[in-house]
Short mmCIF file of C-alpha atoms in Angstrom, two decimals:
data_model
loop_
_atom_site.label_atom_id
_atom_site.label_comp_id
_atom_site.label_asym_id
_atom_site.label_seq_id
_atom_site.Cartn_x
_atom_site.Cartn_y
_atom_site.Cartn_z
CA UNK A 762 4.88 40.28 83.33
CA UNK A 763 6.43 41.54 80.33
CA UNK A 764 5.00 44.47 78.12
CA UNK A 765 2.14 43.23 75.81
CA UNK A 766 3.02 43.26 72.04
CA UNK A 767 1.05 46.96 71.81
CA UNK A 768 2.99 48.50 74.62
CA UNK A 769 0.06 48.53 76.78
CA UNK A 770 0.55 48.81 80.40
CA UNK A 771 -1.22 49.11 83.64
CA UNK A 772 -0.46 51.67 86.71
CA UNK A 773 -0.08 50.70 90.08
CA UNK A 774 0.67 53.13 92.45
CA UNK A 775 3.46 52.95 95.04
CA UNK A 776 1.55 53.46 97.96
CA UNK A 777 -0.30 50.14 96.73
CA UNK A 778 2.62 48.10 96.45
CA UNK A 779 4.05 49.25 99.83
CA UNK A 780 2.67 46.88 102.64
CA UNK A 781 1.72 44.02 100.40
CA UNK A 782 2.09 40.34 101.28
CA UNK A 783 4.82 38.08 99.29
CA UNK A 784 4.66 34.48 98.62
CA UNK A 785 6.09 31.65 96.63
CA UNK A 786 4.74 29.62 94.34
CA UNK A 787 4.92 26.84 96.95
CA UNK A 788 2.47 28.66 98.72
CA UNK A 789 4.76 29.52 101.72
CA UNK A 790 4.53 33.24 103.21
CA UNK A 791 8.37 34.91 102.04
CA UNK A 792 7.68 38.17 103.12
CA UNK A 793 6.30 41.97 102.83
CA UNK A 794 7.10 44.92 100.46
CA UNK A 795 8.68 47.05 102.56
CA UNK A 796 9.54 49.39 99.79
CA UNK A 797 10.18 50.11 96.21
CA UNK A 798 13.75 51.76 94.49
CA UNK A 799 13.67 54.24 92.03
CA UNK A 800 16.31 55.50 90.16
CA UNK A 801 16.66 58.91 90.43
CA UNK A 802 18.65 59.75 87.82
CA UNK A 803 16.67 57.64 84.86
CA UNK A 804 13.12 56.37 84.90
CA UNK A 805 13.72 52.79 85.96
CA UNK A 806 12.25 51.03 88.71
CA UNK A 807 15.19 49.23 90.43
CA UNK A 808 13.76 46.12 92.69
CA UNK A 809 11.11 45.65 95.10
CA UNK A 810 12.39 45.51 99.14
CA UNK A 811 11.37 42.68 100.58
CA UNK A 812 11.52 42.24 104.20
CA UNK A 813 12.25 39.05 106.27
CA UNK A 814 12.83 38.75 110.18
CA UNK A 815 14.35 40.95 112.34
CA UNK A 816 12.47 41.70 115.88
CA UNK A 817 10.95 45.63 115.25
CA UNK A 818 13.53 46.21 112.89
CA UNK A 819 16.37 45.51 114.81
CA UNK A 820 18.72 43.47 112.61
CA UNK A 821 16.30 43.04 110.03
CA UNK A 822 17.39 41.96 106.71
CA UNK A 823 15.91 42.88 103.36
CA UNK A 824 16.21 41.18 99.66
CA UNK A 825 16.05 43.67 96.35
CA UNK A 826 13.83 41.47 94.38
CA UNK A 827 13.70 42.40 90.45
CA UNK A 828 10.14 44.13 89.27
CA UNK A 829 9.81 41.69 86.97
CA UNK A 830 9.15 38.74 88.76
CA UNK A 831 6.07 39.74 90.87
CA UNK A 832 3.56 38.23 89.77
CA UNK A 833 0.25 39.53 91.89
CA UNK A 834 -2.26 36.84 91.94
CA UNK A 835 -5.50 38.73 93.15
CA UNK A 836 -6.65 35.18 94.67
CA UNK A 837 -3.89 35.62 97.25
CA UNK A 838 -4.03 39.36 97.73
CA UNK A 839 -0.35 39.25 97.49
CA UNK A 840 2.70 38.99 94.64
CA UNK A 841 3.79 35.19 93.86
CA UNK A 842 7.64 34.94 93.10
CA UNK A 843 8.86 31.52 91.72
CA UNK A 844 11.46 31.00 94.40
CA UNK A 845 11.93 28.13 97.02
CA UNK A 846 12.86 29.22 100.55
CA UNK A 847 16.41 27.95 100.20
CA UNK A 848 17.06 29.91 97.37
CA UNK A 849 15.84 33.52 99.57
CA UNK A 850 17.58 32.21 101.96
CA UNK A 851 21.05 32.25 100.23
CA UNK A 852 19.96 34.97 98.42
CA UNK A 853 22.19 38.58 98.88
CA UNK A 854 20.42 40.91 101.59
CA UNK A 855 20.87 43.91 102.66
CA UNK A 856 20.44 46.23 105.84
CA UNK A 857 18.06 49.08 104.31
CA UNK A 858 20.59 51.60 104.23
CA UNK A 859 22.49 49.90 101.80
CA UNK A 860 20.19 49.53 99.35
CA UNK A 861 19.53 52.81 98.84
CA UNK A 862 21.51 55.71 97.37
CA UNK A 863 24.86 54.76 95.56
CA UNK A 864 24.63 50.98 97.05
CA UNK A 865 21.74 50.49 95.49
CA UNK A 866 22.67 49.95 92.03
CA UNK A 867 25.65 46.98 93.47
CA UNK A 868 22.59 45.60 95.52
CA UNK A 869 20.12 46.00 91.95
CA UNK A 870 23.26 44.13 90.53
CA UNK A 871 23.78 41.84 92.41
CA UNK A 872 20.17 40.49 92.70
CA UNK A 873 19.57 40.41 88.95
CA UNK A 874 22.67 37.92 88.57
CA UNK A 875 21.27 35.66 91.49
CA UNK A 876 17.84 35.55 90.37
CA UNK A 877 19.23 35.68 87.03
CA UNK A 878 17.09 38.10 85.94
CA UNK A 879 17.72 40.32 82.50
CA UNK A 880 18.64 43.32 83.20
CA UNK A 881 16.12 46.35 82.21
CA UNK A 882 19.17 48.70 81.90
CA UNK B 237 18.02 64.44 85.35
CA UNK B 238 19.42 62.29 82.80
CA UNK B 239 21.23 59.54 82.89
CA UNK B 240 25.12 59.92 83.70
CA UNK B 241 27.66 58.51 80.73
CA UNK B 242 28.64 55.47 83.04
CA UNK B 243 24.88 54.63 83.37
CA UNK B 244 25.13 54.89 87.36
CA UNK B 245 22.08 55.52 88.91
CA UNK B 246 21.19 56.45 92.75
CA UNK B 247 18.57 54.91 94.36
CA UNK B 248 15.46 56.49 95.98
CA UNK B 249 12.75 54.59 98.07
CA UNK B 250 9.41 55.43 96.69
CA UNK B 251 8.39 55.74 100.66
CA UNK B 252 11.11 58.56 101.07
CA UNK B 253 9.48 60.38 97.56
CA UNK B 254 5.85 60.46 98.57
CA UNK B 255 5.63 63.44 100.43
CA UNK B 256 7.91 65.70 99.51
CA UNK B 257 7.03 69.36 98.65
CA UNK B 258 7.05 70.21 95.72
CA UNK B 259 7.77 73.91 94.52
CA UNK B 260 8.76 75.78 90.79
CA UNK B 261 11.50 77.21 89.79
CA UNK B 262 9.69 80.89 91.17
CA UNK B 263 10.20 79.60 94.37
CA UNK B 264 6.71 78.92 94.20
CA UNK B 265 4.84 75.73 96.58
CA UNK B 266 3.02 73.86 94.09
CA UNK B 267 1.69 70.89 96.03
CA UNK B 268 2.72 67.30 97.65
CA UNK B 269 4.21 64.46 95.98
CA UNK B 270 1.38 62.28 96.91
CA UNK B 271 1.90 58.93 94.87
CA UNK B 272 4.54 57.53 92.47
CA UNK B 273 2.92 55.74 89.77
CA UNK B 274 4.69 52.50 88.56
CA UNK B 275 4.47 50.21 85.53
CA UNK B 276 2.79 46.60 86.09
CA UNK B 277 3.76 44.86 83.12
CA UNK B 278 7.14 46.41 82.23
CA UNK B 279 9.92 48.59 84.63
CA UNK B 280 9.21 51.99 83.84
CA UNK B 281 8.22 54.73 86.51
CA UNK B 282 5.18 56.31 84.88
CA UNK B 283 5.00 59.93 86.54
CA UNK B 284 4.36 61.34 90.21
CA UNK B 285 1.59 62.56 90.85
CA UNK B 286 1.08 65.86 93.22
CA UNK B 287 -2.17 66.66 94.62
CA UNK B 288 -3.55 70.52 94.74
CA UNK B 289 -6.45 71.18 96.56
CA UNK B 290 -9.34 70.15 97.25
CA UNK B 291 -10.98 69.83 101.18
CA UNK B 292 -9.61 66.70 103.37
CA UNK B 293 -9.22 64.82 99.96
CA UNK B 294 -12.87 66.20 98.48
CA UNK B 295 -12.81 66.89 95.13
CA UNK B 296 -9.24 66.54 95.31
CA UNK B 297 -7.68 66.74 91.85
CA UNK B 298 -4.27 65.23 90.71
CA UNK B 299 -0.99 66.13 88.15
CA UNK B 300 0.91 62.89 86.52
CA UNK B 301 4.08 65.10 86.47
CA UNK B 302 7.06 62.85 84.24
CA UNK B 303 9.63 61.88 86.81
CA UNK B 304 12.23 63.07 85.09
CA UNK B 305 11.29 66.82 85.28
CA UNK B 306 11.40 66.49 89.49
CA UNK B 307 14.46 67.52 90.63
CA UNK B 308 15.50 67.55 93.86
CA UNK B 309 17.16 70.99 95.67
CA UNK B 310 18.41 69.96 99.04
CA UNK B 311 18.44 73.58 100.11
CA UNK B 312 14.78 73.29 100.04
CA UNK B 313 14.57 70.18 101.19
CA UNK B 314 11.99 69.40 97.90
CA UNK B 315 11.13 68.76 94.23
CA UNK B 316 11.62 71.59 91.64
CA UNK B 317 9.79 71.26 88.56
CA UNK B 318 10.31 74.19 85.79
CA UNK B 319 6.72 75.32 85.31
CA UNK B 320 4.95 78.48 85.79
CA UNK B 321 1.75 78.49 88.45
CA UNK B 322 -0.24 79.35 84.88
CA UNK B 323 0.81 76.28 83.23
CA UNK B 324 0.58 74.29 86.06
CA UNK B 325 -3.42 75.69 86.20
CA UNK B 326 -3.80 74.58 82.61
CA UNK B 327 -2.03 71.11 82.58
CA UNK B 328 -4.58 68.04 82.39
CA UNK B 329 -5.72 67.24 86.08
CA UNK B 330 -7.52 63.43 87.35
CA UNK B 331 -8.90 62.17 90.48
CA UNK B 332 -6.67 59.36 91.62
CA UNK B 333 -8.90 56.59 90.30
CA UNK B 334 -8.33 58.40 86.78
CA UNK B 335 -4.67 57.98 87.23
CA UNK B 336 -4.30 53.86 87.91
CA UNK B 337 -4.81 50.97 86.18
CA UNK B 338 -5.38 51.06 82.20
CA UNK B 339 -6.83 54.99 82.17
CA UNK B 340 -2.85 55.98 84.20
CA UNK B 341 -1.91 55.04 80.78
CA UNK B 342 -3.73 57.81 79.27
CA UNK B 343 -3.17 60.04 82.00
CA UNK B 344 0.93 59.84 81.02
CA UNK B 345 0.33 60.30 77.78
CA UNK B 346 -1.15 63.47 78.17
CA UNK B 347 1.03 64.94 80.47
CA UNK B 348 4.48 64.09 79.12
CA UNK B 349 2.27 65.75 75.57
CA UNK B 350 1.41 69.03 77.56
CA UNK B 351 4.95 69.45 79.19
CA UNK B 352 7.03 68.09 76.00
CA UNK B 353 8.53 65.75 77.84
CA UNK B 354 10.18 62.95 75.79
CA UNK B 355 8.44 59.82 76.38
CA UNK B 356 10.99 57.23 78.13
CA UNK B 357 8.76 53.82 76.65
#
């Protein structure tokens, strides 16, 4: 998932991302993409918002998980992250509200030192 | 637009961006935010694109506008970009297959060229 050595990179657009399936590499069924955070104020893509439980969106919870770790495997029609239930489980999450707007950096934060992800910023 | 000296950021949800209005500094409506378009392989948002015309989607053709031009005017309740309707007409226009995967590469290129926009990769 990182930038090839000539810079190259695909597009995907956001629409596309939106609504697709999640799994692990386990195989096991983590979740949706609910959504995607942008920062406004630079050209960074913050996390992806996954989505997990809640009954119509009442009480649901959401994970910010790093860009860089979704790995789409077209065989699955979904993204692939190399987690283990347990760790999503005790992983920081968020109503959806506070992942947006100022709380969305400490959320981006946050979920780069769990995953332990480099930051991009 | 730019980046604050602390480096905070706000965050947007690419949901919340795609369809917004979009108008110019002339008070001017240009079009519809109608797609973001993101990086695969590295974390950078490439450009929106806005749609203009076409019939129910026929013939439809598309701007890659550099995200860091949009600004939002809450007064308006939209984007403001600072182009003229003229240099709008002018600026390099795609169908939306022209605008993903390896040609959306292309497609940036171009634009950010055509508005001087410093390239953020």
């Amino acid at each position: 998932m990182m930038t090839t050595h000539t810079g190259h990179t695909d597009a995907i657009a956001a629409s596309r991302v939106i609504g697709t399936e999640v799994y692990n590499t386990a195989g096991e069924h983590i979740g949706t993409i609910e959504d995607v955070m942008l920062e406004k104020s630079s050209n960074g893509i913050m996390f992806a918002v996954i989505g997990f439980g809640g009954f119509l969106g009442i009480g649901e919870k959401f994970h910010a998980i790093p860009w860089s770790v979704l790995d789409y495997e077209k065989d699955r029609g979904g993204y692939v992250v190399p987690y283990t239930k347990e760790q999503l489980k005790a992983a920081p999450a968020y109503s959806i509200n506070e992942l947006a707007g100022k709380d969305g950096e400490k959320a981006r934060d946050a979920s780069y030192a769990y995953y332990q992800v480099d930051p991009y910023w």
